[in-house]
Short mmCIF file of C-alpha atoms in Angstrom, two decimals:
data_model
loop_
_atom_site.label_atom_id
_atom_site.label_comp_id
_atom_site.label_asym_id
_atom_site.label_seq_id
_atom_site.Cartn_x
_atom_site.Cartn_y
_atom_site.Cartn_z
CA MET B 1260 -0.08 -0.07 0.14
CA GLU B 1261 2.85 2.46 0.62
CA ASN B 1262 3.98 2.30 -2.97
CA LEU B 1263 0.30 3.43 -3.95
CA GLU B 1264 0.28 6.13 -1.43
CA LYS B 1265 3.87 7.00 -3.03
CA ARG B 1266 2.35 7.05 -6.90
CA ILE B 1267 -0.82 9.12 -5.87
CA ALA B 1268 1.65 11.68 -3.57
CA ASP B 1269 3.79 12.21 -6.71
CA ILE B 1270 0.48 12.78 -8.75
CA ALA B 1271 -0.58 15.38 -6.31
CA ASN B 1272 2.61 17.09 -6.07
CA GLU B 1273 2.83 17.69 -9.53
CA ILE B 1274 -0.94 18.79 -10.13
CA ILE B 1275 -0.26 21.04 -6.46
CA GLY B 1276 3.18 22.40 -7.84
CA PHE B 1277 1.45 24.76 -10.13
CA ASP B 1278 0.10 26.58 -7.32
CA GLN B 1279 2.91 27.57 -5.18
CA LYS B 1280 0.70 28.57 -1.82
CA LEU B 1281 -0.71 25.30 -1.76
CA PHE B 1282 1.28 21.52 -0.60
CA LEU B 1283 0.74 18.17 -0.07
CA VAL B 1284 0.59 17.30 3.50
CA ASP B 1285 -0.02 13.31 3.32
CA VAL B 1286 -2.00 10.89 0.99
CA ILE B 1287 -3.58 8.10 3.15
CA VAL B 1288 -5.35 4.93 1.36
CA LYS B 1289 -7.67 3.03 3.63
CA GLY B 1290 -10.12 -0.05 3.35
CA ASN B 1291 -9.92 -3.05 1.36
CA VAL B 1292 -8.88 -3.62 -2.53
CA GLY B 1293 -11.75 -3.17 -4.56
CA ASN B 1294 -13.70 -0.72 -1.88
CA GLN B 1295 -11.21 1.86 -1.02
CA LYS B 1296 -11.29 5.21 0.25
CA VAL B 1297 -7.81 7.53 -1.08
CA LEU B 1298 -7.49 10.72 1.55
CA VAL B 1299 -5.34 13.54 0.04
CA LEU B 1300 -4.44 16.08 2.56
CA ILE B 1301 -3.57 19.22 1.34
CA ASP B 1302 -2.53 22.89 3.14
CA GLY B 1303 -1.77 25.90 2.04
CA ASP B 1304 0.55 29.13 3.48
CA GLU B 1305 -2.68 31.05 3.78
CA GLY B 1306 -4.69 28.10 4.70
CA VAL B 1307 -6.73 25.72 1.79
CA ASN B 1308 -10.63 26.32 0.80
CA ILE B 1309 -13.22 24.21 -0.51
CA ASP B 1310 -12.45 25.54 -4.05
CA ASP B 1311 -9.00 24.59 -3.65
CA CYS B 1312 -9.83 20.61 -2.61
CA SER B 1313 -12.45 20.85 -5.56
CA LYS B 1314 -10.12 21.73 -8.15
CA ILE B 1315 -7.19 19.31 -6.99
CA SER B 1316 -9.96 16.75 -6.71
CA ARG B 1317 -10.89 17.00 -10.26
CA GLU B 1318 -7.33 17.03 -11.74
CA ILE B 1319 -6.56 14.12 -9.70
CA GLY B 1320 -9.81 11.45 -10.01
CA PRO B 1321 -8.69 11.58 -14.18
CA ILE B 1322 -5.47 10.63 -13.99
CA LEU B 1323 -6.28 7.97 -11.47
CA GLU B 1324 -8.89 6.62 -13.38
CA GLU B 1325 -6.99 6.59 -16.52
CA GLY B 1326 -3.96 5.07 -15.19
CA ASP B 1327 -6.36 2.00 -13.49
CA PHE B 1328 -3.91 2.77 -10.02
CA MET B 1329 -6.82 1.15 -7.92
CA PRO B 1330 -9.06 -2.32 -9.00
CA GLY B 1331 -12.85 -1.97 -8.32
CA LYS B 1332 -14.65 0.94 -6.60
CA TYR B 1333 -12.75 3.51 -4.32
CA LEU B 1334 -13.53 7.06 -3.00
CA LEU B 1335 -11.25 10.01 -3.30
CA GLU B 1336 -11.65 12.79 -1.18
CA VAL B 1337 -9.32 16.27 -0.89
CA SER B 1338 -9.62 17.88 1.88
CA SER B 1339 -7.28 19.91 4.97
CA PRO B 1340 -5.40 17.89 7.41
CA GLY B 1341 -7.78 19.37 10.31
CA LEU B 1342 -6.43 20.08 13.82
CA ASP B 1343 -6.29 16.31 14.74
CA HIS B 1344 -3.68 15.42 12.26
CA PRO B 1345 -0.18 15.63 12.99
CA ILE B 1346 2.12 18.30 11.64
CA ARG B 1347 4.36 16.56 9.28
CA LEU B 1348 6.21 19.51 7.29
CA MET B 1349 8.31 22.59 8.50
CA ARG B 1350 6.29 24.66 5.93
CA GLN B 1351 3.11 23.71 8.51
CA TYR B 1352 5.01 24.78 11.44
CA LYS B 1353 5.60 28.32 9.38
CA LYS B 1354 2.18 28.77 8.70
CA ASN B 1355 1.36 27.94 12.64
CA VAL B 1356 3.45 30.51 14.28
CA GLY B 1357 1.98 31.93 17.11
CA ARG B 1358 -0.19 28.82 17.97
CA LYS B 1359 -0.17 26.09 20.66
CA VAL B 1360 1.24 22.84 20.00
CA GLU B 1361 2.11 19.47 21.93
CA VAL B 1362 5.61 18.24 20.36
CA GLU B 1363 6.48 14.54 21.20
CA THR B 1364 10.36 14.09 20.82
CA LEU B 1365 11.54 10.62 19.16
CA GLU B 1366 12.86 9.89 23.28
CA GLY B 1367 9.04 10.27 24.12
CA GLU B 1368 8.83 13.87 25.95
CA LYS B 1369 6.04 15.88 25.85
CA ILE B 1370 6.52 19.45 25.48
CA LYS B 1371 3.49 22.25 25.56
CA GLY B 1372 4.38 25.87 23.94
CA GLU B 1373 3.52 28.65 21.76
CA ILE B 1374 5.72 28.36 17.98
CA VAL B 1375 7.45 31.70 18.21
CA ILE B 1376 10.18 31.08 15.53
CA VAL B 1377 10.66 28.63 12.75
CA GLU B 1378 14.10 28.68 10.79
CA ASN B 1379 16.87 26.45 10.12
CA GLU B 1380 15.34 23.14 10.21
CA THR B 1381 14.47 24.49 14.20
CA ILE B 1382 11.45 25.36 15.80
CA THR B 1383 11.55 27.59 18.93
CA LEU B 1384 8.57 26.99 21.75
CA LYS B 1385 7.69 29.41 24.25
CA MET B 1386 6.56 27.59 27.34
CA GLU B 1387 5.62 29.48 30.68
CA LYS B 1388 8.87 29.69 32.50
CA GLU B 1389 11.57 29.06 29.43
CA VAL B 1390 11.79 29.38 25.59
CA ARG B 1391 13.37 26.12 23.91
CA ASN B 1392 14.45 25.23 20.52
CA ILE B 1393 13.90 21.95 18.95
CA ARG B 1394 15.23 20.51 15.96
CA PHE B 1395 12.63 19.00 13.45
CA SER B 1396 14.63 15.16 13.33
CA GLU B 1397 14.07 15.04 17.11
CA ILE B 1398 10.23 15.56 16.73
CA ASN B 1399 8.13 12.37 16.56
CA GLN B 1400 4.98 14.42 15.66
CA SER B 1401 3.34 17.53 16.97
CA LYS B 1402 -0.14 18.42 17.01
CA ILE B 1403 -2.11 21.96 17.35
CA GLU B 1404 -3.41 22.65 20.70
CA VAL B 1405 -7.00 23.62 20.28
CA SER B 1406 -7.95 26.76 22.39
CA PHE B 1407 -11.26 28.35 22.51
CA LYS B 1408 -11.16 31.64 23.44
#
């Protein structure tokens, strides 16, 4: 299945590449052969809207059909990753400067703080009593903390 996801990601990246403000976050294929769901997650430096998702979906769909990538029926969904999906790319950290995140390091340490700087493959988090730099290569996963103000 990883190979299929990579092939779809390559197609999506090629299509998205024409719009410099958008970028591919992830491709997830779920379900059994003949009845699968293909989820293409996109984001943008200034966010992503339904028109962006529709446009990308209309361009990816025919390529998947013509290339006979998926035997049987499948459902293609193009959307933004949402707050529950982990941050995967430096570009996502940059667009979320000023927001609170929970970062889990490769060692399992969980750090909560506000993203204040993203540069040179490092994110800087402002916590209650300190500021901490974390190398991107040391991060297992990060999620945006939802705040209701």
